């Protein structure tokens, strides 16, 4: 019996929703499992999250069902989101802070995270 992959994502989508709506600062990346830039970016952002101790969620949009995708893309007004990936946005105190589209190097990612005050050094 094949397990519906999108079922596995409900927990993560729910966890994301709880974090962003509970005034936490959360970095969210919408990527795709078939996008080489996303796959290159994933270890960069996830290792920085461990190193600098911030919350990150990395969602592969092609593995989400429509309802899950809609929760991620419409809970906040994502001004610049046009479906291009990887798309990174920051929510803090239940408000949209800033976003960036495309692959970022580790240095560029750190610069972005400092700008949005996710990390301070």
Short mmCIF file of N, CA and C in Angstrom, two decimals:
data_model
loop_
_atom_site.label_atom_id
_atom_site.label_comp_id
_atom_site.label_asym_id
_atom_site.label_seq_id
_atom_site.Cartn_x
_atom_site.Cartn_y
_atom_site.Cartn_z
N UNK A 1 0.84 -1.20 0.00
CA UNK A 1 0.00 0.00 0.00
C UNK A 1 0.88 1.26 0.00
N UNK A 2 0.67 2.09 -0.99
CA UNK A 2 1.47 3.30 -1.13
C UNK A 2 0.98 4.37 -0.14
N UNK A 3 1.93 4.90 0.61
CA UNK A 3 1.58 5.97 1.55
C UNK A 3 1.54 7.27 0.76
N UNK A 4 0.49 8.02 0.94
CA UNK A 4 0.37 9.31 0.27
C UNK A 4 1.40 10.25 0.88
N UNK A 5 2.36 10.68 0.04
CA UNK A 5 3.44 11.53 0.54
C UNK A 5 2.92 12.82 1.16
N UNK A 6 1.86 13.37 0.57
CA UNK A 6 1.35 14.64 1.10
C UNK A 6 0.83 14.49 2.53
N UNK A 7 0.42 13.27 2.91
CA UNK A 7 -0.02 13.03 4.28
C UNK A 7 1.10 13.32 5.27
N UNK A 8 2.30 12.92 4.90
CA UNK A 8 3.47 13.12 5.75
C UNK A 8 3.76 14.60 5.96
N UNK A 9 3.33 15.43 5.03
CA UNK A 9 3.61 16.86 5.14
C UNK A 9 2.64 17.61 6.03
N UNK A 10 1.49 17.00 6.33
CA UNK A 10 0.51 17.71 7.17
C UNK A 10 1.11 18.14 8.49
N UNK A 11 1.88 17.23 9.10
CA UNK A 11 2.48 17.51 10.39
C UNK A 11 3.44 18.71 10.28
N UNK A 12 4.22 18.73 9.22
CA UNK A 12 5.18 19.81 9.04
C UNK A 12 4.48 21.14 8.73
N UNK A 13 3.44 21.08 7.90
CA UNK A 13 2.68 22.29 7.57
C UNK A 13 2.00 22.82 8.84
N UNK A 14 1.46 21.92 9.64
CA UNK A 14 0.80 22.30 10.89
C UNK A 14 1.81 22.92 11.87
N UNK A 15 2.96 22.31 11.95
CA UNK A 15 4.02 22.78 12.82
C UNK A 15 4.49 24.17 12.38
N UNK A 16 4.64 24.36 11.06
CA UNK A 16 5.00 25.67 10.50
C UNK A 16 3.95 26.71 10.89
N UNK A 17 2.68 26.35 10.68
CA UNK A 17 1.58 27.27 10.96
C UNK A 17 1.56 27.67 12.45
N UNK A 18 1.76 26.68 13.32
CA UNK A 18 1.80 26.96 14.76
C UNK A 18 2.95 27.91 15.09
N UNK A 19 4.11 27.67 14.52
CA UNK A 19 5.28 28.52 14.78
C UNK A 19 5.07 29.95 14.30
N UNK A 20 4.64 30.12 13.05
CA UNK A 20 4.49 31.49 12.52
C UNK A 20 3.38 32.26 13.21
N UNK A 21 2.32 31.58 13.60
CA UNK A 21 1.21 32.30 14.23
C UNK A 21 1.41 32.47 15.74
N UNK A 22 2.46 31.88 16.28
CA UNK A 22 2.77 32.05 17.70
C UNK A 22 3.94 33.00 17.92
N UNK A 23 4.03 34.00 17.04
CA UNK A 23 5.01 35.07 17.17
C UNK A 23 6.48 34.64 17.16
N UNK A 24 6.75 33.48 16.59
CA UNK A 24 8.14 33.06 16.46
C UNK A 24 8.71 33.67 15.19
N UNK A 25 10.03 33.72 15.12
CA UNK A 25 10.68 34.16 13.89
C UNK A 25 11.01 32.90 13.11
N UNK A 26 10.47 32.82 11.90
CA UNK A 26 10.58 31.61 11.10
C UNK A 26 11.04 31.94 9.69
N UNK A 27 12.05 31.20 9.24
CA UNK A 27 12.51 31.31 7.86
C UNK A 27 11.87 30.16 7.10
N UNK A 28 11.20 30.47 6.01
CA UNK A 28 10.52 29.45 5.22
C UNK A 28 11.06 29.47 3.80
N UNK A 29 11.34 28.29 3.28
CA UNK A 29 11.79 28.18 1.89
C UNK A 29 10.80 27.30 1.15
N UNK A 30 10.31 27.82 0.03
CA UNK A 30 9.49 27.00 -0.86
C UNK A 30 10.40 26.64 -2.03
N UNK A 31 10.62 25.35 -2.17
CA UNK A 31 11.50 24.88 -3.23
C UNK A 31 10.79 23.80 -4.02
N UNK A 32 11.58 23.02 -4.74
CA UNK A 32 11.04 21.91 -5.51
C UNK A 32 12.08 20.81 -5.53
N UNK A 33 11.62 19.57 -5.50
CA UNK A 33 12.56 18.45 -5.47
C UNK A 33 13.29 18.28 -6.81
N UNK A 34 12.76 18.92 -7.85
CA UNK A 34 13.37 18.78 -9.18
C UNK A 34 14.23 19.98 -9.56
N UNK A 35 14.35 20.96 -8.65
CA UNK A 35 15.09 22.17 -8.94
C UNK A 35 16.52 22.06 -8.40
N UNK A 36 17.54 22.08 -9.28
CA UNK A 36 18.92 21.93 -8.82
C UNK A 36 19.37 23.05 -7.87
N UNK A 37 18.86 24.26 -8.09
CA UNK A 37 19.23 25.39 -7.21
C UNK A 37 18.66 25.17 -5.80
N UNK A 38 17.46 24.61 -5.75
CA UNK A 38 16.82 24.34 -4.46
C UNK A 38 17.62 23.29 -3.69
N UNK A 39 18.05 22.26 -4.41
CA UNK A 39 18.78 21.17 -3.77
C UNK A 39 20.16 21.65 -3.30
N UNK A 40 20.70 22.64 -3.99
CA UNK A 40 21.98 23.23 -3.62
C UNK A 40 21.81 24.15 -2.40
N UNK A 41 20.68 24.82 -2.35
CA UNK A 41 20.39 25.79 -1.30
C UNK A 41 20.00 25.12 0.02
N UNK A 42 19.32 23.98 -0.08
CA UNK A 42 18.81 23.30 1.12
C UNK A 42 19.88 23.06 2.19
N UNK A 43 21.04 22.46 1.84
CA UNK A 43 22.06 22.25 2.88
C UNK A 43 22.64 23.56 3.42
N UNK A 44 22.66 24.60 2.60
CA UNK A 44 23.17 25.91 3.03
C UNK A 44 22.28 26.47 4.14
N UNK A 45 20.99 26.57 3.85
CA UNK A 45 20.05 27.17 4.81
C UNK A 45 19.83 26.28 6.03
N UNK A 46 19.80 24.96 5.86
CA UNK A 46 19.56 24.09 7.01
C UNK A 46 20.79 24.03 7.93
N UNK A 47 21.99 24.06 7.37
CA UNK A 47 23.17 24.04 8.25
C UNK A 47 23.32 25.38 8.98
N UNK A 48 22.95 26.47 8.31
CA UNK A 48 22.99 27.79 8.98
C UNK A 48 21.99 27.82 10.14
N UNK A 49 20.83 27.21 9.94
CA UNK A 49 19.80 27.18 10.98
C UNK A 49 20.33 26.45 12.22
N UNK A 50 21.05 25.35 11.99
CA UNK A 50 21.63 24.60 13.11
C UNK A 50 22.72 25.42 13.80
N UNK A 51 23.59 25.98 12.98
CA UNK A 51 24.73 26.75 13.46
C UNK A 51 24.31 28.00 14.23
N UNK A 52 23.33 28.73 13.68
CA UNK A 52 22.93 30.02 14.24
C UNK A 52 21.65 29.93 15.07
N UNK A 53 21.11 28.73 15.18
CA UNK A 53 19.96 28.48 16.03
C UNK A 53 18.71 29.30 15.68
N UNK A 54 18.22 29.12 14.46
CA UNK A 54 16.94 29.72 14.09
C UNK A 54 16.07 28.64 13.46
N UNK A 55 14.78 28.93 13.36
CA UNK A 55 13.82 27.97 12.83
C UNK A 55 13.74 28.10 11.31
N UNK A 56 13.92 26.99 10.62
CA UNK A 56 13.75 27.01 9.16
C UNK A 56 12.86 25.84 8.74
N UNK A 57 12.01 26.11 7.77
CA UNK A 57 11.19 25.07 7.14
C UNK A 57 11.51 25.10 5.66
N UNK A 58 11.78 23.93 5.11
CA UNK A 58 12.08 23.83 3.68
C UNK A 58 11.02 22.93 3.06
N UNK A 59 10.13 23.51 2.29
CA UNK A 59 9.05 22.74 1.68
C UNK A 59 9.30 22.56 0.19
N UNK A 60 9.09 21.36 -0.30
CA UNK A 60 9.19 21.10 -1.74
C UNK A 60 7.77 21.12 -2.28
N UNK A 61 7.47 22.18 -3.02
CA UNK A 61 6.09 22.43 -3.45
C UNK A 61 5.51 21.29 -4.29
N UNK A 62 6.36 20.59 -5.01
CA UNK A 62 5.85 19.50 -5.84
C UNK A 62 5.43 18.29 -5.01
N UNK A 63 5.74 18.29 -3.72
CA UNK A 63 5.35 17.17 -2.86
C UNK A 63 4.18 17.52 -1.96
N UNK A 64 3.72 18.77 -2.06
CA UNK A 64 2.59 19.21 -1.24
C UNK A 64 1.30 19.09 -2.04
N UNK A 65 0.20 18.85 -1.34
CA UNK A 65 -1.06 18.89 -2.07
C UNK A 65 -1.53 20.35 -2.12
N UNK A 66 -2.59 20.63 -2.87
CA UNK A 66 -3.04 22.01 -3.07
C UNK A 66 -3.37 22.73 -1.78
N UNK A 67 -4.02 22.03 -0.88
CA UNK A 67 -4.42 22.65 0.38
C UNK A 67 -3.19 23.06 1.19
N UNK A 68 -2.20 22.17 1.26
CA UNK A 68 -0.97 22.48 2.00
C UNK A 68 -0.24 23.66 1.36
N UNK A 69 -0.14 23.62 0.05
CA UNK A 69 0.52 24.69 -0.69
C UNK A 69 -0.18 26.04 -0.44
N UNK A 70 -1.52 26.01 -0.45
CA UNK A 70 -2.29 27.24 -0.21
C UNK A 70 -2.07 27.80 1.19
N UNK A 71 -1.95 26.92 2.18
CA UNK A 71 -1.68 27.38 3.55
C UNK A 71 -0.34 28.13 3.56
N UNK A 72 0.67 27.54 2.94
CA UNK A 72 2.00 28.16 2.92
C UNK A 72 2.03 29.46 2.14
N UNK A 73 1.35 29.48 1.01
CA UNK A 73 1.48 30.64 0.13
C UNK A 73 0.45 31.73 0.38
N UNK A 74 -0.57 31.46 1.21
CA UNK A 74 -1.57 32.50 1.39
C UNK A 74 -1.85 32.89 2.84
N UNK A 75 -1.14 32.30 3.81
CA UNK A 75 -1.33 32.69 5.20
C UNK A 75 -0.89 34.15 5.37
N UNK A 76 0.16 34.53 4.64
CA UNK A 76 0.66 35.90 4.66
C UNK A 76 0.65 36.43 3.24
N UNK A 77 0.65 37.73 3.13
CA UNK A 77 0.72 38.38 1.82
C UNK A 77 2.18 38.29 1.35
N UNK A 78 2.47 37.35 0.47
CA UNK A 78 3.83 37.18 -0.05
C UNK A 78 3.96 38.04 -1.31
N UNK A 79 4.34 39.29 -1.11
CA UNK A 79 4.31 40.28 -2.17
C UNK A 79 5.01 39.87 -3.47
N UNK A 80 6.17 39.26 -3.34
CA UNK A 80 6.97 38.98 -4.55
C UNK A 80 6.94 37.54 -5.01
N UNK A 81 6.08 36.72 -4.40
CA UNK A 81 6.08 35.31 -4.76
C UNK A 81 5.30 35.08 -6.05
N UNK A 82 6.01 34.60 -7.07
CA UNK A 82 5.36 34.33 -8.35
C UNK A 82 5.53 32.88 -8.77
N UNK A 83 5.88 32.05 -7.81
CA UNK A 83 6.03 30.64 -8.11
C UNK A 83 7.45 30.22 -8.43
N UNK A 84 8.37 31.18 -8.48
CA UNK A 84 9.77 30.84 -8.75
C UNK A 84 10.41 30.28 -7.49
N UNK A 85 11.27 29.29 -7.66
CA UNK A 85 11.93 28.66 -6.51
C UNK A 85 13.45 28.63 -6.71
N UNK A 86 14.23 28.55 -5.63
CA UNK A 86 13.78 28.61 -4.24
C UNK A 86 13.32 30.01 -3.86
N UNK A 87 12.25 30.05 -3.08
CA UNK A 87 11.69 31.31 -2.59
C UNK A 87 11.80 31.27 -1.07
N UNK A 88 12.47 32.26 -0.50
CA UNK A 88 12.69 32.31 0.94
C UNK A 88 11.98 33.52 1.52
N UNK A 89 11.22 33.30 2.58
CA UNK A 89 10.60 34.45 3.24
C UNK A 89 10.69 34.31 4.75
N UNK A 90 10.64 35.45 5.41
CA UNK A 90 10.78 35.49 6.86
C UNK A 90 9.50 36.07 7.48
N UNK A 91 9.01 35.36 8.49
CA UNK A 91 7.86 35.81 9.27
C UNK A 91 8.37 36.02 10.69
N UNK A 92 8.04 37.17 11.27
CA UNK A 92 8.42 37.42 12.66
C UNK A 92 7.27 38.13 13.35
N UNK A 93 6.97 37.71 14.56
CA UNK A 93 5.84 38.26 15.30
C UNK A 93 4.56 38.27 14.46
N UNK A 94 4.34 37.16 13.77
CA UNK A 94 3.13 36.95 12.98
C UNK A 94 2.99 37.95 11.83
N UNK A 95 4.11 38.52 11.37
CA UNK A 95 4.08 39.46 10.24
C UNK A 95 5.13 39.08 9.21
N UNK A 96 4.78 39.33 7.95
CA UNK A 96 5.73 39.14 6.86
C UNK A 96 6.82 40.20 6.99
N UNK A 97 8.10 39.78 6.94
CA UNK A 97 9.20 40.72 7.07
C UNK A 97 9.84 41.02 5.72
N UNK A 98 10.35 39.97 5.07
CA UNK A 98 11.07 40.17 3.82
C UNK A 98 11.21 38.84 3.10
N UNK A 99 11.46 38.92 1.79
CA UNK A 99 11.64 37.70 1.02
C UNK A 99 12.78 37.85 0.03
N UNK A 100 13.18 36.74 -0.54
CA UNK A 100 14.20 36.72 -1.58
C UNK A 100 13.95 35.51 -2.45
N UNK A 101 14.23 35.65 -3.74
CA UNK A 101 14.01 34.55 -4.67
C UNK A 101 15.33 34.13 -5.27
N UNK A 102 15.50 32.83 -5.44
CA UNK A 102 16.69 32.32 -6.10
C UNK A 102 17.68 31.72 -5.13
N UNK A 103 18.68 31.06 -5.68
CA UNK A 103 19.72 30.44 -4.87
C UNK A 103 20.62 31.51 -4.29
N UNK A 104 20.92 31.42 -3.02
CA UNK A 104 21.83 32.34 -2.36
C UNK A 104 23.01 31.54 -1.84
N UNK A 105 24.20 32.10 -2.00
CA UNK A 105 25.39 31.47 -1.42
C UNK A 105 25.28 31.60 0.09
N UNK A 106 26.17 30.92 0.80
CA UNK A 106 26.15 31.00 2.26
C UNK A 106 26.33 32.46 2.71
N UNK A 107 27.28 33.17 2.12
CA UNK A 107 27.53 34.56 2.50
C UNK A 107 26.32 35.45 2.24
N UNK A 108 25.72 35.28 1.07
CA UNK A 108 24.55 36.09 0.72
C UNK A 108 23.37 35.75 1.65
N UNK A 109 23.25 34.49 2.01
CA UNK A 109 22.19 34.06 2.91
C UNK A 109 22.39 34.68 4.29
N UNK A 110 23.62 34.67 4.77
CA UNK A 110 23.94 35.28 6.07
C UNK A 110 23.61 36.77 6.05
N UNK A 111 23.96 37.44 4.96
CA UNK A 111 23.70 38.87 4.82
C UNK A 111 22.18 39.12 4.90
N UNK A 112 21.42 38.33 4.16
CA UNK A 112 19.96 38.44 4.17
C UNK A 112 19.40 38.21 5.59
N UNK A 113 19.89 37.17 6.25
CA UNK A 113 19.39 36.84 7.59
C UNK A 113 19.74 37.91 8.62
N UNK A 114 20.87 38.59 8.42
CA UNK A 114 21.23 39.70 9.32
C UNK A 114 20.31 40.89 9.06
N UNK A 115 20.06 41.17 7.79
CA UNK A 115 19.17 42.27 7.40
C UNK A 115 17.80 42.14 8.05
N UNK A 116 17.30 40.93 8.11
CA UNK A 116 15.97 40.70 8.66
C UNK A 116 16.01 40.35 10.15
N UNK A 117 17.20 40.46 10.73
CA UNK A 117 17.42 40.26 12.16
C UNK A 117 17.09 38.85 12.65
N UNK A 118 17.26 37.87 11.77
CA UNK A 118 17.09 36.47 12.18
C UNK A 118 18.36 36.07 12.94
N UNK A 119 19.49 36.55 12.46
CA UNK A 119 20.76 36.34 13.16
C UNK A 119 21.42 37.71 13.37
N UNK A 120 22.27 37.81 14.36
CA UNK A 120 22.88 39.11 14.59
C UNK A 120 24.38 39.14 14.42
N UNK A 121 25.00 37.96 14.19
CA UNK A 121 26.44 38.02 13.91
C UNK A 121 26.89 36.89 13.00
#
